[in-house]
Coordinates of C-alpha atoms in Angstrom, one line a residue:
X50 CA -56.0 -39.8 75.7
X51 CA -55.7 -41.7 78.8
X52 CA -51.8 -41.7 78.2
X53 CA -52.4 -37.8 78.2
X54 CA -54.1 -37.6 81.7
X55 CA -51.9 -40.0 83.0
X56 CA -49.0 -37.9 82.0
X57 CA -50.9 -34.6 83.3
X58 CA -51.5 -36.1 86.5
X59 CA -47.9 -37.2 87.1
X60 CA -46.6 -34.0 86.5
X61 CA -49.5 -32.1 88.6
X62 CA -48.4 -34.4 91.6
X63 CA -44.6 -33.0 91.0
X64 CA -46.2 -29.7 91.3
X65 CA -48.1 -30.1 94.6
X66 CA -45.2 -32.1 96.2
X67 CA -42.0 -30.7 98.1
X68 CA -39.0 -30.9 96.0
X69 CA -35.4 -30.6 97.2
X70 CA -32.3 -28.4 96.2
X71 CA -30.0 -24.2 94.2
X72 CA -26.8 -22.8 93.8
X73 CA -25.6 -19.8 96.3
X74 CA -28.5 -18.3 98.3
X75 CA -27.3 -14.7 98.9
X76 CA -29.6 -14.1 102.2
X77 CA -30.3 -16.5 105.1
X78 CA -32.3 -19.7 104.6
X79 CA -35.8 -19.3 105.8
X80 CA -36.1 -15.6 105.0
X81 CA -39.4 -14.7 103.3
X82 CA -39.1 -13.9 99.7
X83 CA -41.0 -11.8 97.1
X84 CA -41.4 -13.6 94.0
X85 CA -42.5 -11.9 90.8
X86 CA -43.9 -13.6 87.8
X87 CA -44.4 -12.2 84.7
X88 CA -46.6 -14.3 81.9
X89 CA -49.3 -13.7 79.4
X90 CA -52.7 -13.2 80.3
X91 CA -55.1 -16.0 80.0
X92 CA -58.2 -13.8 79.9
X93 CA -61.5 -15.8 78.8
X94 CA -59.6 -19.1 78.1
X95 CA -58.0 -19.3 81.9
X96 CA -60.5 -21.4 83.1
X97 CA -60.9 -23.5 80.0
X98 CA -58.5 -26.0 81.0
X99 CA -57.4 -26.9 84.7
X100 CA -53.8 -27.6 83.3
X101 CA -53.5 -24.1 81.7
X102 CA -50.9 -23.0 84.4
X103 CA -48.6 -20.9 82.2
X104 CA -50.8 -17.9 81.8
X105 CA -51.3 -15.1 84.7
X106 CA -54.3 -16.7 86.2
X107 CA -52.7 -19.9 86.5
X108 CA -49.5 -18.7 88.1
X109 CA -47.8 -21.8 87.2
X110 CA -49.8 -23.6 90.1
X111 CA -47.7 -22.6 92.7
X112 CA -49.4 -19.6 94.3
X113 CA -50.9 -21.8 97.2
X114 CA -47.6 -23.8 98.0
X115 CA -45.7 -20.1 98.0
X116 CA -47.9 -18.4 100.2
X117 CA -48.2 -21.3 102.6
X118 CA -44.7 -21.2 103.2
X119 CA -44.9 -17.4 103.8
X120 CA -43.5 -16.0 100.7
X121 CA -45.1 -13.0 98.6
X122 CA -46.0 -14.0 95.0
X123 CA -46.9 -11.2 92.4
X124 CA -48.0 -12.3 89.3
X125 CA -48.6 -9.7 86.4
X126 CA -48.5 -9.3 82.5
X127 CA -47.9 -5.6 82.8
X128 CA -43.9 -5.7 81.9
X129 CA -43.5 -2.5 79.5
X130 CA -41.9 0.8 80.6
X131 CA -41.0 2.7 84.0
X132 CA -44.5 2.7 85.2
X133 CA -45.3 -1.1 84.6
X134 CA -46.7 -3.3 87.2
X135 CA -43.1 -5.2 87.3
X136 CA -41.2 -2.0 87.7
X137 CA -43.2 -1.0 90.4
X138 CA -42.1 -4.3 92.2
X139 CA -38.4 -4.5 91.2
X140 CA -36.9 -2.8 94.2
X141 CA -37.7 -5.1 96.6
X142 CA -38.2 -8.4 94.4
X143 CA -36.0 -11.5 95.3
X144 CA -36.7 -13.8 92.5
X145 CA -38.0 -12.9 89.2
X146 CA -39.8 -15.6 86.7
X147 CA -40.4 -14.7 83.2
X148 CA -41.4 -16.9 80.0
X149 CA -39.8 -16.6 76.5
X150 CA -43.5 -16.4 75.3
X151 CA -44.3 -12.8 77.1
X152 CA -40.6 -12.1 78.0
X153 CA -39.8 -9.7 80.8
X154 CA -36.8 -7.8 79.4
X155 CA -34.5 -7.6 82.1
X156 CA -32.0 -4.7 81.1
X157 CA -29.1 -3.6 83.1
X158 CA -31.0 -0.6 84.3
X159 CA -33.5 -2.9 85.7
X160 CA -31.0 -5.0 87.4
X161 CA -29.6 -1.8 89.2
X162 CA -32.9 -0.9 90.2
X163 CA -33.6 -4.6 91.7
X164 CA -31.3 -4.1 94.8
X165 CA -32.7 -7.4 96.5
X166 CA -32.7 -9.5 93.4
X167 CA -31.2 -13.0 93.9
X168 CA -32.3 -15.1 90.9
X169 CA -33.9 -14.7 87.4
X170 CA -36.0 -17.7 86.5
X171 CA -37.1 -18.6 82.9
X172 CA -40.2 -20.9 82.7
X173 CA -39.2 -22.6 79.5
X174 CA -35.7 -22.3 77.8
X175 CA -33.8 -19.4 76.2
X176 CA -32.9 -16.7 78.5
X177 CA -31.9 -13.9 75.9
X178 CA -34.3 -11.6 77.3
X179 CA -32.1 -11.0 80.2
X180 CA -29.0 -8.8 80.1
X181 CA -27.0 -11.8 81.0
X182 CA -23.3 -9.9 81.4
X183 CA -25.4 -7.3 83.4
X184 CA -26.5 -10.1 85.5
X185 CA -23.4 -11.7 86.2
X186 CA -21.8 -8.6 87.1
X187 CA -24.4 -8.2 89.6
X188 CA -23.6 -11.7 91.2
X189 CA -27.0 -12.8 90.1
X190 CA -27.8 -16.2 89.2
X191 CA -29.9 -17.2 86.0
X192 CA -31.4 -20.3 85.4
X193 CA -34.0 -22.1 83.2
X194 CA -35.9 -25.4 83.1
X195 CA -33.6 -27.0 80.4
X196 CA -35.4 -29.8 78.3
X197 CA -39.1 -28.7 79.7
X198 CA -40.3 -27.8 76.1
X199 CA -38.0 -29.2 73.7
X200 CA -40.5 -32.0 72.3
X201 CA -43.2 -29.3 72.1
X202 CA -40.7 -26.8 70.1
X203 CA -39.4 -29.6 67.8
X204 CA -43.0 -30.9 66.9
X205 CA -44.2 -27.4 66.3
X206 CA -40.9 -27.0 63.6
X207 CA -42.0 -30.2 61.7
X208 CA -45.6 -28.7 61.5
X209 CA -44.4 -25.6 59.9
X210 CA -42.0 -27.2 57.6
X211 CA -44.9 -29.4 56.3
X212 CA -47.1 -26.5 56.3
X213 CA -44.7 -24.8 54.1
X214 CA -43.6 -27.2 51.7
X215 CA -46.9 -28.5 51.1
X216 CA -48.1 -24.9 50.4
X217 CA -51.4 -25.8 52.9
X218 CA -51.9 -22.1 53.8
X219 CA -53.2 -20.9 50.4
X220 CA -55.7 -23.8 50.5
X221 CA -56.8 -23.2 54.0
X222 CA -57.5 -19.6 53.1
X223 CA -59.7 -20.7 50.3
X224 CA -61.6 -23.2 52.2
X225 CA -62.8 -20.2 54.5
X226 CA -63.0 -17.7 51.8
X227 CA -65.4 -20.0 49.8
X228 CA -62.9 -20.3 46.7
X229 CA -61.8 -23.2 44.9
X230 CA -58.7 -23.2 43.2
X231 CA -56.6 -26.2 43.2
X232 CA -53.7 -24.6 40.7
X233 CA -53.5 -21.5 43.3
X234 CA -52.0 -24.3 45.5
X235 CA -50.8 -27.1 43.7
X236 CA -48.1 -25.1 41.5
X237 CA -46.1 -24.6 44.3
X238 CA -46.9 -27.9 46.6
X239 CA -43.9 -30.5 47.1
X240 CA -43.4 -33.9 49.0
X241 CA -40.9 -33.7 51.9
X242 CA -39.5 -37.0 50.9
X243 CA -36.1 -36.7 49.0
X244 CA -35.8 -33.1 50.0
X245 CA -32.7 -32.0 51.8
X246 CA -33.3 -30.5 55.5
X247 CA -30.5 -28.6 57.2
X248 CA -30.9 -27.7 61.0
X249 CA -28.4 -24.5 61.8
X250 CA -27.9 -26.1 65.7
X251 CA -28.2 -29.5 66.9
X252 CA -28.8 -29.4 70.6
X253 CA -31.9 -30.9 72.0
X254 CA -34.4 -29.4 70.1
X255 CA -32.3 -30.1 66.5
X256 CA -31.8 -33.4 67.4
X257 CA -35.3 -34.4 68.2
X258 CA -36.4 -32.5 64.8
X259 CA -33.9 -34.9 63.0
X260 CA -35.1 -37.8 64.7
X261 CA -38.5 -36.8 63.6
X262 CA -37.8 -36.3 60.1
X263 CA -36.0 -39.7 59.5
X264 CA -39.1 -41.5 58.6
X265 CA -39.6 -39.0 56.1
X266 CA -36.7 -40.1 53.8
X267 CA -35.1 -37.0 53.7
X268 CA -31.5 -36.0 53.4
X269 CA -30.4 -34.8 56.7
X270 CA -27.7 -32.2 57.4
X271 CA -26.4 -30.3 60.6
X272 CA -24.4 -27.4 61.5
X273 CA -23.1 -27.3 65.1
X274 CA -20.3 -26.1 67.5
X275 CA -20.3 -29.6 68.5
X276 CA -20.3 -32.8 66.5
X277 CA -22.9 -35.4 67.6
X278 CA -22.0 -38.6 69.1
X279 CA -21.1 -40.7 65.9
X280 CA -23.6 -43.9 67.1
X281 CA -26.5 -41.0 67.5
X282 CA -25.5 -39.1 64.0
X283 CA -25.3 -42.9 62.6
X284 CA -28.8 -44.0 64.2
X285 CA -30.5 -40.5 62.7
X286 CA -28.5 -40.7 59.5
X287 CA -27.7 -37.0 59.5
X288 CA -24.3 -35.5 58.1
X289 CA -22.3 -33.1 60.0
X290 CA -21.4 -30.0 58.0
X291 CA -18.5 -28.1 59.3
X292 CA -19.2 -24.7 57.4
X293 CA -22.2 -23.3 57.6
X294 CA -22.3 -21.3 54.5
X295 CA -21.2 -24.6 52.5
X296 CA -24.3 -26.3 54.1
X297 CA -26.7 -23.8 53.1
X298 CA -26.9 -23.9 49.3
X299 CA -27.7 -27.6 49.7
X300 CA -30.6 -27.3 51.5
X301 CA -34.1 -27.2 50.5
X302 CA -35.4 -26.5 54.3
X303 CA -33.4 -24.8 56.6
X304 CA -34.4 -25.0 60.5
X305 CA -32.9 -22.3 63.1
X306 CA -32.0 -24.2 66.4
X307 CA -29.5 -21.8 68.1
X308 CA -29.8 -19.7 70.8
X309 CA -29.4 -15.7 70.5
X310 CA -26.2 -14.6 71.4
X311 CA -24.0 -11.7 70.3
X312 CA -22.3 -14.0 67.7
X313 CA -25.9 -15.3 66.3
X314 CA -27.7 -12.0 66.5
X315 CA -28.7 -11.0 62.7
X316 CA -26.5 -14.2 61.6
X317 CA -28.9 -14.3 58.6
X318 CA -28.4 -11.0 56.8
X319 CA -29.2 -10.5 53.0
X320 CA -25.6 -12.0 52.1
X321 CA -26.3 -15.0 54.0
X322 CA -29.8 -15.8 52.6
X323 CA -28.5 -14.7 49.2
X324 CA -26.2 -18.0 49.9
X325 CA -29.0 -20.0 50.3
X326 CA -30.9 -22.0 47.4
X327 CA -33.4 -20.3 45.5
X328 CA -36.7 -21.5 46.6
X329 CA -35.7 -22.1 50.0
X330 CA -38.1 -22.7 53.3
X331 CA -36.9 -21.5 56.2
X332 CA -38.1 -22.2 59.8
X333 CA -37.1 -20.3 62.8
X334 CA -38.5 -21.1 66.3
X335 CA -35.5 -20.3 67.9
X336 CA -35.1 -16.6 68.2
X337 CA -36.4 -13.7 65.7
X338 CA -33.2 -11.6 66.1
X339 CA -31.0 -14.1 64.5
X340 CA -32.9 -12.9 61.3
X341 CA -32.4 -9.5 59.9
X342 CA -36.0 -8.6 59.7
X343 CA -35.9 -6.6 56.2
X344 CA -33.4 -9.2 54.6
X345 CA -36.2 -11.7 55.3
X346 CA -38.9 -9.6 54.1
X347 CA -37.2 -8.7 50.9
X348 CA -36.2 -12.4 50.4
X349 CA -39.8 -13.4 50.6
X350 CA -41.0 -10.7 48.3
X351 CA -38.5 -11.8 45.7
X352 CA -39.0 -15.4 46.0
X353 CA -35.6 -16.3 47.2
X354 CA -37.4 -17.6 50.1
X355 CA -40.2 -19.4 49.1
X356 CA -41.7 -19.5 52.7
X357 CA -40.6 -18.4 56.1
X358 CA -42.1 -19.8 59.3
X359 CA -41.7 -19.5 63.1
X360 CA -43.3 -18.3 66.3
X361 CA -40.5 -15.8 67.3
X362 CA -40.0 -12.2 66.8
X363 CA -37.4 -9.8 67.4
X364 CA -39.6 -8.1 69.8
X365 CA -42.4 -9.7 71.9
X366 CA -45.5 -9.1 71.5
X367 CA -44.6 -8.1 67.8
X368 CA -45.9 -4.7 66.9
X369 CA -49.3 -4.6 64.9
X370 CA -47.3 -3.4 61.7
X371 CA -44.4 -5.5 61.9
X372 CA -43.4 -6.3 58.4
X373 CA -43.4 -10.1 58.9
X374 CA -47.4 -10.1 59.4
X375 CA -47.6 -9.0 55.8
X376 CA -44.9 -10.8 53.8
X377 CA -45.9 -13.6 51.3
X378 CA -45.8 -17.2 52.2
X379 CA -45.3 -16.9 55.6
X380 CA -46.2 -19.1 58.3
X381 CA -46.0 -17.0 61.3
X382 CA -47.9 -17.0 64.9
X383 CA -47.3 -15.6 68.2
X384 CA -44.6 -17.4 70.1
X385 CA -46.4 -20.3 71.0
X386 CA -44.6 -23.7 70.2
X387 CA -43.2 -24.2 73.6
X388 CA -46.3 -23.6 75.8
X389 CA -48.2 -26.4 74.9
X390 CA -50.3 -27.7 77.8
X391 CA -47.9 -30.5 78.3
X392 CA -44.8 -28.2 78.4
X393 CA -46.6 -25.9 80.7
X394 CA -46.8 -28.6 83.3
X395 CA -43.3 -29.6 82.8
X396 CA -42.0 -26.0 83.3
X397 CA -44.0 -25.2 86.0
X398 CA -42.9 -28.1 87.9
X399 CA -39.4 -27.3 87.0
X400 CA -39.9 -24.0 88.4
X401 CA -41.2 -25.3 91.8
X402 CA -38.4 -27.5 92.0
X403 CA -35.7 -25.0 91.4
X404 CA -37.7 -22.3 93.8
X405 CA -37.4 -24.9 96.8
X406 CA -34.0 -25.6 96.0
X407 CA -33.2 -21.8 96.4
X408 CA -35.2 -21.7 99.4
X409 CA -33.1 -24.4 100.9
X410 CA -29.8 -23.3 99.8
X411 CA -29.1 -26.0 97.4
X412 CA -27.6 -26.5 94.1
X413 CA -29.5 -26.5 90.8
X414 CA -29.0 -29.3 88.3
X415 CA -25.9 -28.2 86.5
X416 CA -27.4 -27.9 83.0
X417 CA -30.2 -25.4 84.2
X418 CA -27.7 -22.8 85.1
X419 CA -27.1 -19.8 82.3
X420 CA -25.2 -17.8 84.9
X421 CA -23.5 -19.3 87.9
X422 CA -21.1 -17.1 90.1
X423 CA -20.3 -14.6 87.7
X424 CA -19.9 -17.1 84.5
X425 CA -21.9 -17.2 81.5
X426 CA -22.9 -20.8 80.4
X427 CA -20.9 -21.9 77.4
X428 CA -23.9 -21.4 74.6
X429 CA -24.0 -17.7 75.6
X430 CA -20.1 -17.2 75.6

């Protein structure tokens, strides 16, 4: 607990201090900016933890700093439709901050409406809620806080793997419903040891997951457009697979760790899912739209997929009647894996640093750019 407090204190000190440097600034330095933040609402939990900065009420902990510099800071959770609070403020917004957990969908239409817009910032990682081609064409900069919540997401993936492989959820429901039926759990509960686990994508999160799986003595596979450094590959004990469709039938567990792009949207359709081993467990904390929604439902209903878990949905918030809420053997939650308190402090500090760089007309760290000078980052091309 002492270590956690120390870490939180260190990050909070970064939030309260001045930073340094962003890419190109379209307006004169020193100009007062209008910044709009779109976050989920904390409601009754807003004051429960002083480090709960990722909600509307917490406002990333940067309101006092921004206003002390003379900037206007509007924070809302109202983001849907032309009459939303977001749309009301778009015409004179200079900087728009959003998160993957309650995304402001920045369409080409909204970009046209935002005549003063300079910068789109993602508080977290994953900027597919933005029409990146339209942003590039409009000369906007898009950036995110690379690495801010990769540990959080990798830990959550490991949690969901264990929950599904060990068939935890039926036992939990028995406990709260006053039932006791060991057979109803044990008939499809397995050890993780000795199972083959493959990650589709081995970037920052995928590598962290593989490292965390190593002590479980699993057979580890990965598919990615880039092969790992041989020393790291040997240290983790993971085997590179050149073809996705060749890896899938080998896996007892498949974890999705790739960005949502034009190429990956709907990648796991009914044909690709059919190539997976019968009884496979799939965990997806990447993006919901990488999956064909109905194909996952059908595969879970038929038993071809023994369990599907994740925190990402094709549209967020997910509608109440979304079929993933009701399919069997799922471990779905709202989009939460990357917004732990620790992650919030990291991405809030990152947002402050990036805004400070923007105000000073300085460059961002190169890895944080998603769109820069009309060019998309390589993972989105």
